[in-house]
XYZ file of N, CA and C in Angstrom:
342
model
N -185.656 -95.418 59.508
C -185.735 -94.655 60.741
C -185.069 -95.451 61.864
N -184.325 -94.518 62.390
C -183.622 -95.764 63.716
C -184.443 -95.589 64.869
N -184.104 -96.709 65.556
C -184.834 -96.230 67.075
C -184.801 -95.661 67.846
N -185.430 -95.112 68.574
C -185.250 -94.300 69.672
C -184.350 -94.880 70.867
N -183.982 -93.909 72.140
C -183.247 -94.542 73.074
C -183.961 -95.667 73.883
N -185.632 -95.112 74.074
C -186.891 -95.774 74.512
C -186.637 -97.103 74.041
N -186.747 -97.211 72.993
C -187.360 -98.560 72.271
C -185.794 -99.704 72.286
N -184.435 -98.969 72.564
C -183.783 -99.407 72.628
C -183.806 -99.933 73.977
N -183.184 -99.077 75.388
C -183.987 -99.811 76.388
C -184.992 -100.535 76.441
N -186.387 -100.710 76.091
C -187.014 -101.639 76.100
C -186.617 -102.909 75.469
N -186.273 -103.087 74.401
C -185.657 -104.104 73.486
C -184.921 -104.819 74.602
N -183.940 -104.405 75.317
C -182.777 -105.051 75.674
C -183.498 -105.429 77.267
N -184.297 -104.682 78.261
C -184.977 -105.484 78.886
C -185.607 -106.596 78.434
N -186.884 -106.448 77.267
C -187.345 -107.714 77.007
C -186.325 -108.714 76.741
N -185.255 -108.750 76.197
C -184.172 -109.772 75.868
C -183.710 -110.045 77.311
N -183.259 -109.153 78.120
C -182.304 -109.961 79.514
C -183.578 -110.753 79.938
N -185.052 -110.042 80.102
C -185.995 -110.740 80.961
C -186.294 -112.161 80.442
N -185.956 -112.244 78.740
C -186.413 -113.725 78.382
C -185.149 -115.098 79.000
N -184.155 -114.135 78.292
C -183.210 -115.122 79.185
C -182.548 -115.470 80.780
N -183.295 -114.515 81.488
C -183.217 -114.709 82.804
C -183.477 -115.875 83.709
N -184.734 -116.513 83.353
C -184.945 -117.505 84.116
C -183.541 -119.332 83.450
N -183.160 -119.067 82.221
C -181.784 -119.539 81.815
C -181.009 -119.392 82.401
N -180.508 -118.233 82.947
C -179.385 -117.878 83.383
C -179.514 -118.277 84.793
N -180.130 -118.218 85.718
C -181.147 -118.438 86.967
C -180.567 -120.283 87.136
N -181.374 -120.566 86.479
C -181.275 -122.127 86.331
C -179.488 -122.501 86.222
N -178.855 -121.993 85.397
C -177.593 -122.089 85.311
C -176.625 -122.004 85.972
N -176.957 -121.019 87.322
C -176.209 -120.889 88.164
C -176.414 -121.824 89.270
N -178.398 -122.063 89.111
C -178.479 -122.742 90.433
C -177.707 -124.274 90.082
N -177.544 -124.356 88.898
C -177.081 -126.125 88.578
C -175.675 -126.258 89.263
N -175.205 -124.821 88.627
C -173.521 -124.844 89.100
C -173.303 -124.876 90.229
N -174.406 -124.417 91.263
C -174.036 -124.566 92.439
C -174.439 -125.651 93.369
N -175.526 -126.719 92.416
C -175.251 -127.868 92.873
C -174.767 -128.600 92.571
N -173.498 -128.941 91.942
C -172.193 -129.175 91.177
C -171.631 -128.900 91.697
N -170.932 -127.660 92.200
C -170.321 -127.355 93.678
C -170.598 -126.892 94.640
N -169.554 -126.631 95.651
C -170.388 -125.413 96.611
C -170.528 -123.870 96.234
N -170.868 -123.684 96.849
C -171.207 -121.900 96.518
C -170.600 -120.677 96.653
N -169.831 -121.393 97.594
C -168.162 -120.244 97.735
C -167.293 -120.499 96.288
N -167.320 -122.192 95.815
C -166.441 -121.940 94.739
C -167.365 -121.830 93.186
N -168.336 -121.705 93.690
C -168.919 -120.930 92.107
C -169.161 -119.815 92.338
N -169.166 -119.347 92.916
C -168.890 -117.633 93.228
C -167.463 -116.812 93.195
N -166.619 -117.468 93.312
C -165.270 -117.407 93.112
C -165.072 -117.157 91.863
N -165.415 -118.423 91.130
C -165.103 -118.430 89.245
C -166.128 -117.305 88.696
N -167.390 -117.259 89.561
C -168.628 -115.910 88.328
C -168.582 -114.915 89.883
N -167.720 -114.503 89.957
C -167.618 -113.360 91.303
C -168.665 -112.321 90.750
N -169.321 -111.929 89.581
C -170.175 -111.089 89.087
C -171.717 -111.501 89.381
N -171.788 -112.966 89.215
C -172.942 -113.265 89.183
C -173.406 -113.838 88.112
N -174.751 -113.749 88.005
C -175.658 -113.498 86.289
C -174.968 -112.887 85.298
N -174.947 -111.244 86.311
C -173.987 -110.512 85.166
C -172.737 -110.707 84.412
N -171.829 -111.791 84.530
C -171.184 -111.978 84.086
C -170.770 -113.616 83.211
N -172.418 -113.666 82.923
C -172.366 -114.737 81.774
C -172.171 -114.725 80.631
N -171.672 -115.493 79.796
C -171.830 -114.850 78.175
C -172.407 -114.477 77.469
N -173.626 -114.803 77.689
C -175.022 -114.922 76.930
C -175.246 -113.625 77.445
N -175.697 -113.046 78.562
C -175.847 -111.659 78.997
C -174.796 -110.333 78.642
N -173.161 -110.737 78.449
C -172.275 -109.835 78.518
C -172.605 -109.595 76.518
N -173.400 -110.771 75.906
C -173.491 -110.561 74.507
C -174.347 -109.496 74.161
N -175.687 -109.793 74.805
C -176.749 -108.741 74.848
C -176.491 -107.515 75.268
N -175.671 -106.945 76.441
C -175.237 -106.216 76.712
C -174.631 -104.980 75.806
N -173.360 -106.136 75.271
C -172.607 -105.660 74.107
C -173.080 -105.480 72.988
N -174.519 -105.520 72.547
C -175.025 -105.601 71.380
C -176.100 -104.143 71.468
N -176.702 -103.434 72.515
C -177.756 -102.992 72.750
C -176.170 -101.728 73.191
N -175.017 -101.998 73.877
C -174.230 -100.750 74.067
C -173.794 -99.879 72.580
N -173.543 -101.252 71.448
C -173.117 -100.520 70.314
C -174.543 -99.463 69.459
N -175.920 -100.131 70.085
C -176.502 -99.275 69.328
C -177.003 -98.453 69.806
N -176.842 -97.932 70.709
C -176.557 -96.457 71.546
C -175.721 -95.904 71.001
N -174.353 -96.760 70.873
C -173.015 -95.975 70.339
C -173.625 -95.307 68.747
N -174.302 -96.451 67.844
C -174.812 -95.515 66.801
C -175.535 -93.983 66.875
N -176.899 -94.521 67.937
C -177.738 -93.602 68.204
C -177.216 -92.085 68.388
N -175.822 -92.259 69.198
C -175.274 -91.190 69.990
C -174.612 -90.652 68.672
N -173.640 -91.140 67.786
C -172.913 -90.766 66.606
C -173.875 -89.973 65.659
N -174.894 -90.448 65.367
C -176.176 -89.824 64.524
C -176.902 -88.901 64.922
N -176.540 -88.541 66.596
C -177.105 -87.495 66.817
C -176.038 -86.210 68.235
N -175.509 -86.522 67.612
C -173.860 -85.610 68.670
C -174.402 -84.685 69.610
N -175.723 -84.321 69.464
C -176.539 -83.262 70.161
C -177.157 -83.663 71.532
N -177.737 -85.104 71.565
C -178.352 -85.625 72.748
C -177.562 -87.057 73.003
N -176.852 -86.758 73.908
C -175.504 -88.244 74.355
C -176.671 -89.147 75.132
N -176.445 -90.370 75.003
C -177.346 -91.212 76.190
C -176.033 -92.154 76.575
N -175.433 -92.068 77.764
C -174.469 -92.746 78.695
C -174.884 -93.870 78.916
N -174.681 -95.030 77.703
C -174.570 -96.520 77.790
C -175.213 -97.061 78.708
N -174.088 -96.981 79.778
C -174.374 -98.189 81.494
C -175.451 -97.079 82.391
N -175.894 -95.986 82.024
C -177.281 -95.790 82.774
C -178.354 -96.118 82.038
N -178.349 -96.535 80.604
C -179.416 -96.344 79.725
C -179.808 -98.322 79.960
N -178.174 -98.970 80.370
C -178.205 -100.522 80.404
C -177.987 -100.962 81.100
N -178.326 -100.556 82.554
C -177.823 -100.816 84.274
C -178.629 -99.720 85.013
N -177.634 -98.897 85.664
C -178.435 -97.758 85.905
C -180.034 -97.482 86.292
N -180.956 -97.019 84.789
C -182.440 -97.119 85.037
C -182.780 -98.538 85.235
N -182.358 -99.716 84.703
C -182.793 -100.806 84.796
C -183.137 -101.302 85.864
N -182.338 -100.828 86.864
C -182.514 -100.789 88.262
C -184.116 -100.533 88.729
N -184.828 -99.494 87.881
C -185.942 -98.652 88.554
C -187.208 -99.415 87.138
N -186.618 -99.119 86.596
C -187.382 -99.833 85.284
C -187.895 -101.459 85.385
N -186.626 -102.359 85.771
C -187.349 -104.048 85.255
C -186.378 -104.022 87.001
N -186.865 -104.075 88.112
C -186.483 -104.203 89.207
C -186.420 -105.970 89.086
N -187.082 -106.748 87.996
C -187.335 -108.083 88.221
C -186.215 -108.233 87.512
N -185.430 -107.671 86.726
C -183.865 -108.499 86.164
C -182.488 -107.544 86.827
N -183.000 -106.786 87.619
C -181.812 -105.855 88.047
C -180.610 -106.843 88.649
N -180.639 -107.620 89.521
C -179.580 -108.380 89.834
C -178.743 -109.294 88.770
N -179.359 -109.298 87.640
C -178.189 -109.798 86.269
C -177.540 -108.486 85.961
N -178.634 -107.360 85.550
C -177.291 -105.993 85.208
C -176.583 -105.273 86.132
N -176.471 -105.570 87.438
C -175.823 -104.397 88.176
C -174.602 -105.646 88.561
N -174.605 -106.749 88.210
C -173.541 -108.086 88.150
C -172.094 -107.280 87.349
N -172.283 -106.747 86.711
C -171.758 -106.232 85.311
C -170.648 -104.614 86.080
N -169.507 -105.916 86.269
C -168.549 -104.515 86.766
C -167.883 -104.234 86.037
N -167.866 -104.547 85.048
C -166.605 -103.833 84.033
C -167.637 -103.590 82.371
N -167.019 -103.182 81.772
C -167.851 -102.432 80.864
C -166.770 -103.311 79.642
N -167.519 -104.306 78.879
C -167.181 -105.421 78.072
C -167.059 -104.559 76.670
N -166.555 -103.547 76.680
C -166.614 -102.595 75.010
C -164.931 -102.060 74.951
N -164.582 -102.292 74.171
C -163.053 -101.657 74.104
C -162.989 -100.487 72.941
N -161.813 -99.747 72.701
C -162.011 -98.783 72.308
C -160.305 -98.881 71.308
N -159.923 -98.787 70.290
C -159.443 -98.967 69.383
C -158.118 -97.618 69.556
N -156.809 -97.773 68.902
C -155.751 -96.315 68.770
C -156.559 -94.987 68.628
N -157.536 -94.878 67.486
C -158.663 -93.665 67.365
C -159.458 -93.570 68.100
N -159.821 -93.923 69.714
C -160.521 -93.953 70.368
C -161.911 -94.562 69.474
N -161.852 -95.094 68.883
C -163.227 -95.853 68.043
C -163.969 -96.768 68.833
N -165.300 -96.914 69.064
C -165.863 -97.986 70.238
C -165.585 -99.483 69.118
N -164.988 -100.799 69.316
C -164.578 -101.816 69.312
C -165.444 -102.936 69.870
């Protein structure tokens, strides 16, 4: 049985929320390492645009992409299901996903998600 869209959103909150206070720490190091104009320069995204987060991201978008293929009838639109509500949902990790300006999924000659 696959999961629901529910349990998928939840999944991928509990994952950003564990690694949040990581990511947190990571930036604050970098920015006492430099100043803060030039680590903001190099992660102009933020949180959102760490690796570790753009992985999770990319991992929780493809299984939507399943979800959605297995069921052609009820679409769930990725970046509201993984940004978007997250916003209203985990208000305590929203500033790592709304970091996230570009959409890290490519799409293949057959339009295939990649």
């Amino acid at each position: 049985m696959s999961e629901s869209i529910e349990e998928i959103q939840a999944a991928y909150i509990d994952e950003v929320r564990a690694i949040a206070p990581q990511l947190e720490a990571w930036l604050e190091q970098r920015i006492a390492e430099e100043d803060e104009d030039t680590v903001l320069l190099r992660w102009a995204t933020g949180l959102g645009g760490h690796p570790r987060f753009i992985e999770i991201y990319r991992r929780y978008y493809l299984k939507i992409e399943e979800l959605n293929e297995a069921a052609r009838q009820e679409l769930h639109d990725q970046a509201d299901v993984l940004i978007s509500q997250v916003e209203e949902l985990a208000p305590d990790i929203a500033e790592i996903v709304i970091g996230l300006f570009f959409n890290p999924i490519g799409v293949d000659a057959n339009e295939e998600t990649v």
